[in-house]
Short mmCIF file of C-alpha atoms in Angstrom, two decimals:
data_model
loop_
_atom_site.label_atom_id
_atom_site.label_comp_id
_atom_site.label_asym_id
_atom_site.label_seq_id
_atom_site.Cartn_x
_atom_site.Cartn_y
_atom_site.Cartn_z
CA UNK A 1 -2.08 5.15 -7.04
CA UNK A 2 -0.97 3.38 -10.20
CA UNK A 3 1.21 6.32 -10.76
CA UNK A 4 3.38 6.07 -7.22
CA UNK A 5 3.74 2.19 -7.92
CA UNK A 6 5.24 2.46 -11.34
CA UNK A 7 7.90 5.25 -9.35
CA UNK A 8 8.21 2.84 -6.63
CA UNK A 9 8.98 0.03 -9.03
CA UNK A 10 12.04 1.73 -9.70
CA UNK A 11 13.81 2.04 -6.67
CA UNK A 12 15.10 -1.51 -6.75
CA UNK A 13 16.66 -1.45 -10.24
CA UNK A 14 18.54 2.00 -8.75
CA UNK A 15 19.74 0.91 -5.89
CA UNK A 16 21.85 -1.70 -8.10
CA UNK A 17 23.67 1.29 -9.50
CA UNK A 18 25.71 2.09 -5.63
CA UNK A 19 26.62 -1.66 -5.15
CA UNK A 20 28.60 -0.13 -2.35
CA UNK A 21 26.07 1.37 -0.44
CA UNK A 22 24.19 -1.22 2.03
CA UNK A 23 20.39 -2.14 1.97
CA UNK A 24 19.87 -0.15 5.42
CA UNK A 25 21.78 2.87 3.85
CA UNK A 26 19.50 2.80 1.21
CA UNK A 27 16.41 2.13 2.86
CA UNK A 28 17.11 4.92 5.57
CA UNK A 29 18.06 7.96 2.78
CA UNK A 30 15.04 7.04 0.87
CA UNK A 31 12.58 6.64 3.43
CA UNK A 32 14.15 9.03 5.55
CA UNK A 33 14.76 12.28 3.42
CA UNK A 34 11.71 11.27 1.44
CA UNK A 35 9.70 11.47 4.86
CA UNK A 36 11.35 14.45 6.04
CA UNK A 37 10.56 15.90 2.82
CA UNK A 38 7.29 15.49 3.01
CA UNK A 39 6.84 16.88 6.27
CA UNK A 40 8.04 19.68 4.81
CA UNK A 41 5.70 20.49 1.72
CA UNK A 42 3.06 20.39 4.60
CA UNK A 43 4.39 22.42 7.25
CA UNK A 44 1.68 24.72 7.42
CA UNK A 45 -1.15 22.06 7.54
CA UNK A 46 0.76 20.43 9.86
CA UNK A 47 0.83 23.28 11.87
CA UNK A 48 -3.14 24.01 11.22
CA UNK A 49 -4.06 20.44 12.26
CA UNK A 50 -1.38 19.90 15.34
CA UNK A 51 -4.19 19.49 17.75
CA UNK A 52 -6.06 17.21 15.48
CA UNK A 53 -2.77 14.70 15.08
CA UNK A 54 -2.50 14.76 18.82
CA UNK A 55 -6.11 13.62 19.26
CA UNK A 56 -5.31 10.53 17.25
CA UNK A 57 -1.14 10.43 18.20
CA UNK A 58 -1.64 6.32 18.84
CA UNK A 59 -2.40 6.49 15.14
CA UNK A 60 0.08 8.64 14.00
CA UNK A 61 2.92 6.63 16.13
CA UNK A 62 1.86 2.96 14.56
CA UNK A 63 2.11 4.87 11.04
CA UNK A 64 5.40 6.51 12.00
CA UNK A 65 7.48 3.72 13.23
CA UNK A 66 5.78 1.16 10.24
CA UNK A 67 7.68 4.09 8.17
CA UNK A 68 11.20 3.25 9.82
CA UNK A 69 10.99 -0.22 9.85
CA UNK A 70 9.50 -1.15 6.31
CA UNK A 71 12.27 -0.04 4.10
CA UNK A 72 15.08 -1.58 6.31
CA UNK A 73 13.19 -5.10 5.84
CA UNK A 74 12.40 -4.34 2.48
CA UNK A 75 15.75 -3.27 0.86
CA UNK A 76 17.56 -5.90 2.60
CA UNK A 77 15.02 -8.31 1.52
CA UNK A 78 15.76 -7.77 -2.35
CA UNK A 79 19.46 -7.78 -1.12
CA UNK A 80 19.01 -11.13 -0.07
CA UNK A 81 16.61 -12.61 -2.52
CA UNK A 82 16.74 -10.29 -5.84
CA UNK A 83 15.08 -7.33 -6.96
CA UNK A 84 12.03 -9.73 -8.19
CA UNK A 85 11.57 -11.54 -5.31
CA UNK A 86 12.22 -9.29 -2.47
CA UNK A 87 9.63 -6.65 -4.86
CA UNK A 88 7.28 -9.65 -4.91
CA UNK A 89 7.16 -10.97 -1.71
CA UNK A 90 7.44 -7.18 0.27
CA UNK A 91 4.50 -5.84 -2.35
CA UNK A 92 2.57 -8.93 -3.78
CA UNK A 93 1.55 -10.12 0.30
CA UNK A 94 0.56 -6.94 1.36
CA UNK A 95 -3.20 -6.36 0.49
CA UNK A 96 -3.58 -9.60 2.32
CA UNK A 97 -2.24 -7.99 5.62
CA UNK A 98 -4.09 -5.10 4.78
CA UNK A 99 -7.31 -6.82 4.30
CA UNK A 100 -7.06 -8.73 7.61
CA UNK A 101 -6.21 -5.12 9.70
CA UNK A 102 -9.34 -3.44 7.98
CA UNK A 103 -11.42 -6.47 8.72
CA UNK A 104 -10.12 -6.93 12.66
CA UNK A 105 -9.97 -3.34 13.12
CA UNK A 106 -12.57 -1.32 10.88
CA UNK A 107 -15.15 -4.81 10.44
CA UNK A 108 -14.72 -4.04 6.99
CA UNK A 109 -16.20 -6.29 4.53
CA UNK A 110 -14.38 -7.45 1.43
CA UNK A 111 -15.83 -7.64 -2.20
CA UNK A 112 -16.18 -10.32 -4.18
CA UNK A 113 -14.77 -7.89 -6.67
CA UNK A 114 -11.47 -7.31 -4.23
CA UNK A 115 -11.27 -11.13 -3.60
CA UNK A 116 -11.20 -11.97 -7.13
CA UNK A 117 -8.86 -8.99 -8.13
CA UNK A 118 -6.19 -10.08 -5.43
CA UNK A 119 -6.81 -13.39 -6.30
CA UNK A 120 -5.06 -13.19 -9.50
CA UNK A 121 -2.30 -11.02 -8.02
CA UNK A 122 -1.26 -12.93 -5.38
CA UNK A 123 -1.08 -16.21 -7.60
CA UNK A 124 0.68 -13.36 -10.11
CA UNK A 125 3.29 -12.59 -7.34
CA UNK A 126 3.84 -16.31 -6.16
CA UNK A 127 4.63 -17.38 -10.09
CA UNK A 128 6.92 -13.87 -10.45
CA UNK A 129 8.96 -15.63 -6.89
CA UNK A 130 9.18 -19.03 -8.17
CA UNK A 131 10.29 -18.14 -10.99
CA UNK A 132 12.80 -15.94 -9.30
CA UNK A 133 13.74 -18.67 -6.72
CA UNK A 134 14.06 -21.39 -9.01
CA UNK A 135 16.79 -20.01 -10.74
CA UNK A 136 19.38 -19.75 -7.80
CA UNK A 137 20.68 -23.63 -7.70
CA UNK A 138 23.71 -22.89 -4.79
CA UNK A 139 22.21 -23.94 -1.08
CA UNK A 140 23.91 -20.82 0.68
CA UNK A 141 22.07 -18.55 -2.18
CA UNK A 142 18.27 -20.62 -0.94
CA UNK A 143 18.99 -19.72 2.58
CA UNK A 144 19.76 -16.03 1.76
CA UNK A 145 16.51 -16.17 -0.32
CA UNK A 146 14.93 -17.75 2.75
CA UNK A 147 16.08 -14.78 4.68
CA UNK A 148 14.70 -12.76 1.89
CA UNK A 149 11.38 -13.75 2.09
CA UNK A 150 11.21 -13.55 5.68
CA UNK A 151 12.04 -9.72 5.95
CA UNK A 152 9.56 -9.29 2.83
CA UNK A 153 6.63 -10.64 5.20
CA UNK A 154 7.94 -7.98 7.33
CA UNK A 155 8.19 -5.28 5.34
CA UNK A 156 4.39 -6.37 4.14
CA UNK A 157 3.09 -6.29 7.88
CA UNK A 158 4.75 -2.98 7.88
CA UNK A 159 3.73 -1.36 4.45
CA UNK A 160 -0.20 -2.38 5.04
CA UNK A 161 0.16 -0.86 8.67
CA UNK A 162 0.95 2.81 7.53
CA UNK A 163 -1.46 2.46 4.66
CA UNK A 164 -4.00 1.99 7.19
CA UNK A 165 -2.70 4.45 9.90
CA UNK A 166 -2.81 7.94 6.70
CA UNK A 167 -6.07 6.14 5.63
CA UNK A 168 -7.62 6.33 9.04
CA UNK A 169 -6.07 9.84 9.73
CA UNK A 170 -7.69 10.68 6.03
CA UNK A 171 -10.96 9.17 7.47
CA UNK A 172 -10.82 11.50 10.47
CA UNK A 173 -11.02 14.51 8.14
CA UNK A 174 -7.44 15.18 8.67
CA UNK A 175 -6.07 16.46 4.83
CA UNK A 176 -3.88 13.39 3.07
CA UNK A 177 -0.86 15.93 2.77
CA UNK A 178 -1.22 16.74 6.78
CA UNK A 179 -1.94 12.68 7.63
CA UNK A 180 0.96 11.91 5.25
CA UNK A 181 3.56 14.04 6.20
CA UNK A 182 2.95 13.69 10.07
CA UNK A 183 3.49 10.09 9.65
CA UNK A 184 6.15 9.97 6.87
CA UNK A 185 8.05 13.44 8.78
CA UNK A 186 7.92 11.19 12.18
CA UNK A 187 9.32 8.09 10.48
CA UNK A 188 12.11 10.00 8.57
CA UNK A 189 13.04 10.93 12.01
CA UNK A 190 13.45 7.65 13.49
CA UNK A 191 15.65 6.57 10.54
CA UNK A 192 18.43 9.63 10.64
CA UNK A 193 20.11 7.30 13.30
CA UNK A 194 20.48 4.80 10.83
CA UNK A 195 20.98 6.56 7.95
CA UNK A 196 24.05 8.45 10.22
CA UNK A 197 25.32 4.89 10.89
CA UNK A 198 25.29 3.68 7.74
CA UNK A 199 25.22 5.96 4.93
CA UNK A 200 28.78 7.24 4.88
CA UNK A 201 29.21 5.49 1.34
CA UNK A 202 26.68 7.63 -0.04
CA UNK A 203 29.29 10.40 -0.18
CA UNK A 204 31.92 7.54 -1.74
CA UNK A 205 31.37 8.63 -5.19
CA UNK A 206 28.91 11.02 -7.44
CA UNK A 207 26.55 7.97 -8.81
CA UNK A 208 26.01 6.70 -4.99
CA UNK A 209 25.00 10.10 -4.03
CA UNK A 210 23.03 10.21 -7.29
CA UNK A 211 21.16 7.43 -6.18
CA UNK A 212 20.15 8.52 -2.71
CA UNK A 213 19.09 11.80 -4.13
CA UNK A 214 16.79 10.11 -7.05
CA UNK A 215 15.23 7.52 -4.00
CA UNK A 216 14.49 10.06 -1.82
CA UNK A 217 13.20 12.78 -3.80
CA UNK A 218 11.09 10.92 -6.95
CA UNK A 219 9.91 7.57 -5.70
CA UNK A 220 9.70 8.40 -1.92
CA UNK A 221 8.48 11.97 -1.85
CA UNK A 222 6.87 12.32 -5.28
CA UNK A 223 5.50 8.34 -5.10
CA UNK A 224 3.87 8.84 -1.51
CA UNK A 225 2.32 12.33 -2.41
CA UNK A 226 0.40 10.56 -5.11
CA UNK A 227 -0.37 7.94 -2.78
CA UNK A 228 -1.51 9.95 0.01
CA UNK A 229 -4.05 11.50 -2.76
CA UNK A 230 -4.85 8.16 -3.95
CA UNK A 231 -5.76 6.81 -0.17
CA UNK A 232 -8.30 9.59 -0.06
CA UNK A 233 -10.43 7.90 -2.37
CA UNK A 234 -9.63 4.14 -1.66
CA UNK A 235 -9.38 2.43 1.31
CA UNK A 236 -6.07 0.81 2.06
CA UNK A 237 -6.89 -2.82 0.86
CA UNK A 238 -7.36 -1.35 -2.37
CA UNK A 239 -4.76 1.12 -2.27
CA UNK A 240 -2.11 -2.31 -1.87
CA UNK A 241 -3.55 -3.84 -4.12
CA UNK A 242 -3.40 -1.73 -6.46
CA UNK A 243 0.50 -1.67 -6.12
CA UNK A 244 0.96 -4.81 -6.80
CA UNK A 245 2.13 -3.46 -9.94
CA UNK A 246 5.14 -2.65 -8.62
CA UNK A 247 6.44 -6.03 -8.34
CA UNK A 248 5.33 -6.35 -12.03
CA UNK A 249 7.57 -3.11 -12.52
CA UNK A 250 10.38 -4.19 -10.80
CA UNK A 251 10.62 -7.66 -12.41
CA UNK A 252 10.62 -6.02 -16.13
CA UNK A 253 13.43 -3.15 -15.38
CA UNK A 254 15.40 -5.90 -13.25
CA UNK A 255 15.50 -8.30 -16.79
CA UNK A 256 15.47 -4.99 -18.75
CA UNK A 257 18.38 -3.01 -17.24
CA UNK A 258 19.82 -5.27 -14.76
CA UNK A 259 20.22 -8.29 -16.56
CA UNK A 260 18.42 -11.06 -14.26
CA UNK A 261 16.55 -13.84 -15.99
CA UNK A 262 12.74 -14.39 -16.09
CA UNK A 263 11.43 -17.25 -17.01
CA UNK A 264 8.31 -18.12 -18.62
CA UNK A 265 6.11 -18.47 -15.34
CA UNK A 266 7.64 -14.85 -14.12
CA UNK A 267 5.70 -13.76 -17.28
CA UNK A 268 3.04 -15.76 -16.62
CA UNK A 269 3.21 -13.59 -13.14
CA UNK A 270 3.08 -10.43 -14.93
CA UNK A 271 -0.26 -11.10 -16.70
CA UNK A 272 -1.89 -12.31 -13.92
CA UNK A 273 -0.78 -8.91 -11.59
CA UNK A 274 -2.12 -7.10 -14.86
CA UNK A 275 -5.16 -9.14 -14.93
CA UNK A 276 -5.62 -8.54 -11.20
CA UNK A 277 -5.41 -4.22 -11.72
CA UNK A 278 -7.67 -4.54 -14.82
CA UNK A 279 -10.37 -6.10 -12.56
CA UNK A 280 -9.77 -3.64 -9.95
CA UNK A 281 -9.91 -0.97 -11.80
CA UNK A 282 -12.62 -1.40 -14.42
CA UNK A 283 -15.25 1.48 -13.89
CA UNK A 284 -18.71 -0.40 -12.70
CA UNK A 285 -21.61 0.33 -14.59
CA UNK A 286 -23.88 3.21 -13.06
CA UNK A 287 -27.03 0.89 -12.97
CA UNK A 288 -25.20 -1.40 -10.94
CA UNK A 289 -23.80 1.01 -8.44
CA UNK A 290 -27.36 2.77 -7.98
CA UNK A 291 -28.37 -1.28 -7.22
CA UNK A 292 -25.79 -1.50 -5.16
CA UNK A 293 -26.12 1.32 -2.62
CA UNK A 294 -30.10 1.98 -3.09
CA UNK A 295 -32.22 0.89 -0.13
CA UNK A 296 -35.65 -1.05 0.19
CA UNK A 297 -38.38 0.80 -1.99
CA UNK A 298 -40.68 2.45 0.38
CA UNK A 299 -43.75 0.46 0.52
CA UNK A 300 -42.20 -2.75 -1.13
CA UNK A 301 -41.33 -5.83 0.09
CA UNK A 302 -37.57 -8.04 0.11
CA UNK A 303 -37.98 -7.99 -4.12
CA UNK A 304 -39.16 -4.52 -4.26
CA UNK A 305 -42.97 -5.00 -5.07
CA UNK A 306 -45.54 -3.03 -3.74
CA UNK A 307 -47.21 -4.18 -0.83
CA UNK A 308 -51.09 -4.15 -0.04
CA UNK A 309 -52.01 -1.55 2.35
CA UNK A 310 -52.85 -3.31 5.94
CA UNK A 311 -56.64 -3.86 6.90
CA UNK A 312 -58.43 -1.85 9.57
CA UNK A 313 -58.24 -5.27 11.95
CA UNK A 314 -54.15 -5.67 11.36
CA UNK A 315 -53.98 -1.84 12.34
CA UNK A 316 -55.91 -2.71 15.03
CA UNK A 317 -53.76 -5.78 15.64
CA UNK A 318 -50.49 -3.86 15.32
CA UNK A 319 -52.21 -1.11 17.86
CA UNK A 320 -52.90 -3.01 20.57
CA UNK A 321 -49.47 -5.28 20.53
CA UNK A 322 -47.26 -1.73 20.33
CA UNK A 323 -50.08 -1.07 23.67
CA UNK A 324 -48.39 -3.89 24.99
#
């Protein structure tokens, strides 16, 4: 999981090298081949497990259309606001959204453990935007960031929703390469219109097409392969949070390689959104998960003890009120 966000983190700092190619260009070749890729590595479990993808198709269509929509609202929100911001807002607000469709949906319960890990990255992400925001002083640049933001809620909404949909296929013993590419293959679909509409200067010049290639086949196919194994294992509130370290990413190779400023609170961001995985990802102690997940002790009581075996007159008691 750590893995795909460190290639994700990358696809904003490339998509500054075709300055000529639009957000929805960009957003539709990498999403789009990328899914359409993917479908492809699992052809034959896709054919193997047809009938089990049409018994959960609702699923499969919520996952496939969050596909299409999230990179369209998530490349033009880093358009808008920056690479940090648009990274922050898109990735740093998602395990939120996730949290609340696993606990509406699934009743899941969240750890103190989760709370305290997304804790820190959240506050990580809303220093890394700050810091991002506060350096763009013109009023026509705030409104674009406004913009910005608003499309990165969207692509949030969007990104937690098909993190949910392949987790709940995964749950449903349907293989993460089969969940994955039925959802990723379908959304790659719905964005060939777009990428038809817009993507014409792709073909403008070698580096452009260089680009779309590089989004499509290493962050996008490679990124969500590794993901898809990763949401095997985790449920999807973990599996976004986790990724907030691609915000973290993004914000060093955008001051790294694309020359954008970070002030001291934007690294103040990144060591919280560190903090936040090392929390997450610490291995717990066996003793505590065998306390965790071990029931009453047969024959004790709430703290375990033993428990006096019952007289002949409660036995009695217990007899006649069952009777009853």
């Amino acid at each position: 999981m750590l893995a795909a966000s460190v290639l994700w983190g990358t696809t904003g700092t490339a998509a500054t090298f075709a300055p000529g190619v639009g957000p929805l260009a960009i957003g539709a070749v990498a999403m789009g081949l990328g899914g359409l890729l993917q479908a492809l590595l699992a052809a034959p479990q896709l054919g193997r497990h047809a009938h089990r993808l049409r018994e959960h198709r609702g699923t499969v269509l919520l996952g496939a259309a969050s596909v299409a929509i999230y990179p369209l609202a998530f490349y033009s929100s880093m358009h808008l606001a920056g690479v940090a911001v648009g990274t922050v807002v898109s990735i740093g607000t998602a395990p939120l959204a996730s949290a609340l469709i696993e606990r509406v949906v699934d009743g899941r319960r969240l750890t103190r453990r989760w709370m305290a890990a997304a804790s820190l990255g959240l506050l990580g992400t809303i220093l890394l935007c700050v810091a991002e925001a506060t350096d763009d002083a013109d009023q026509g640049s705030s409104a674009g960031t406004l913009l910005g933001v608003g499309l990165g809620l969207v692509a949030a909404a969007t990104y937690a929703l098909y993190s949910w949909s392949a987790h709940r296929l995964i749950t449903h013993r349907i293989p993460s390469r089969t969940a994955m590419g039925s959802v990723f293959g379908l959304g790659g679909l719905l964005l060939l219109p777009v990428l038809l509409a817009t993507g014409a200067p792709l073909a403008d010049s070698w580096s452009n097409a260089a680009v779309g290639i590089y989004m499509a086949l290493i962050p996008m196919c490679v990124g969500y392969v590794l993901f898809g194994w990763g949401l095997a294992h985790v449920p999807a509130s973990t599996a976004t949070t986790l990724s907030l370290l691609e915000p973290a990413v993004a914000a060093l190779l955008a001051v790294l390689i694309v020359g954008e400023r970070l002030p001291a609170t934007g690294w103040t961001g990144i060591a919280l959104v560190i903090a936040c995985l090392a929390v997450l990802t610490t291995p717990v102690p066996a003793t505590r998960r065998r306390q965790r997940h071990a029931g009453p002790v047969p024959g004790g009581g709430a703290g375990g003890a033993p428990q006096a075996a019952p007289s002949r007159a409660q036995t009695g008691d217990a007899e006649r009120s069952s009777a009853i």
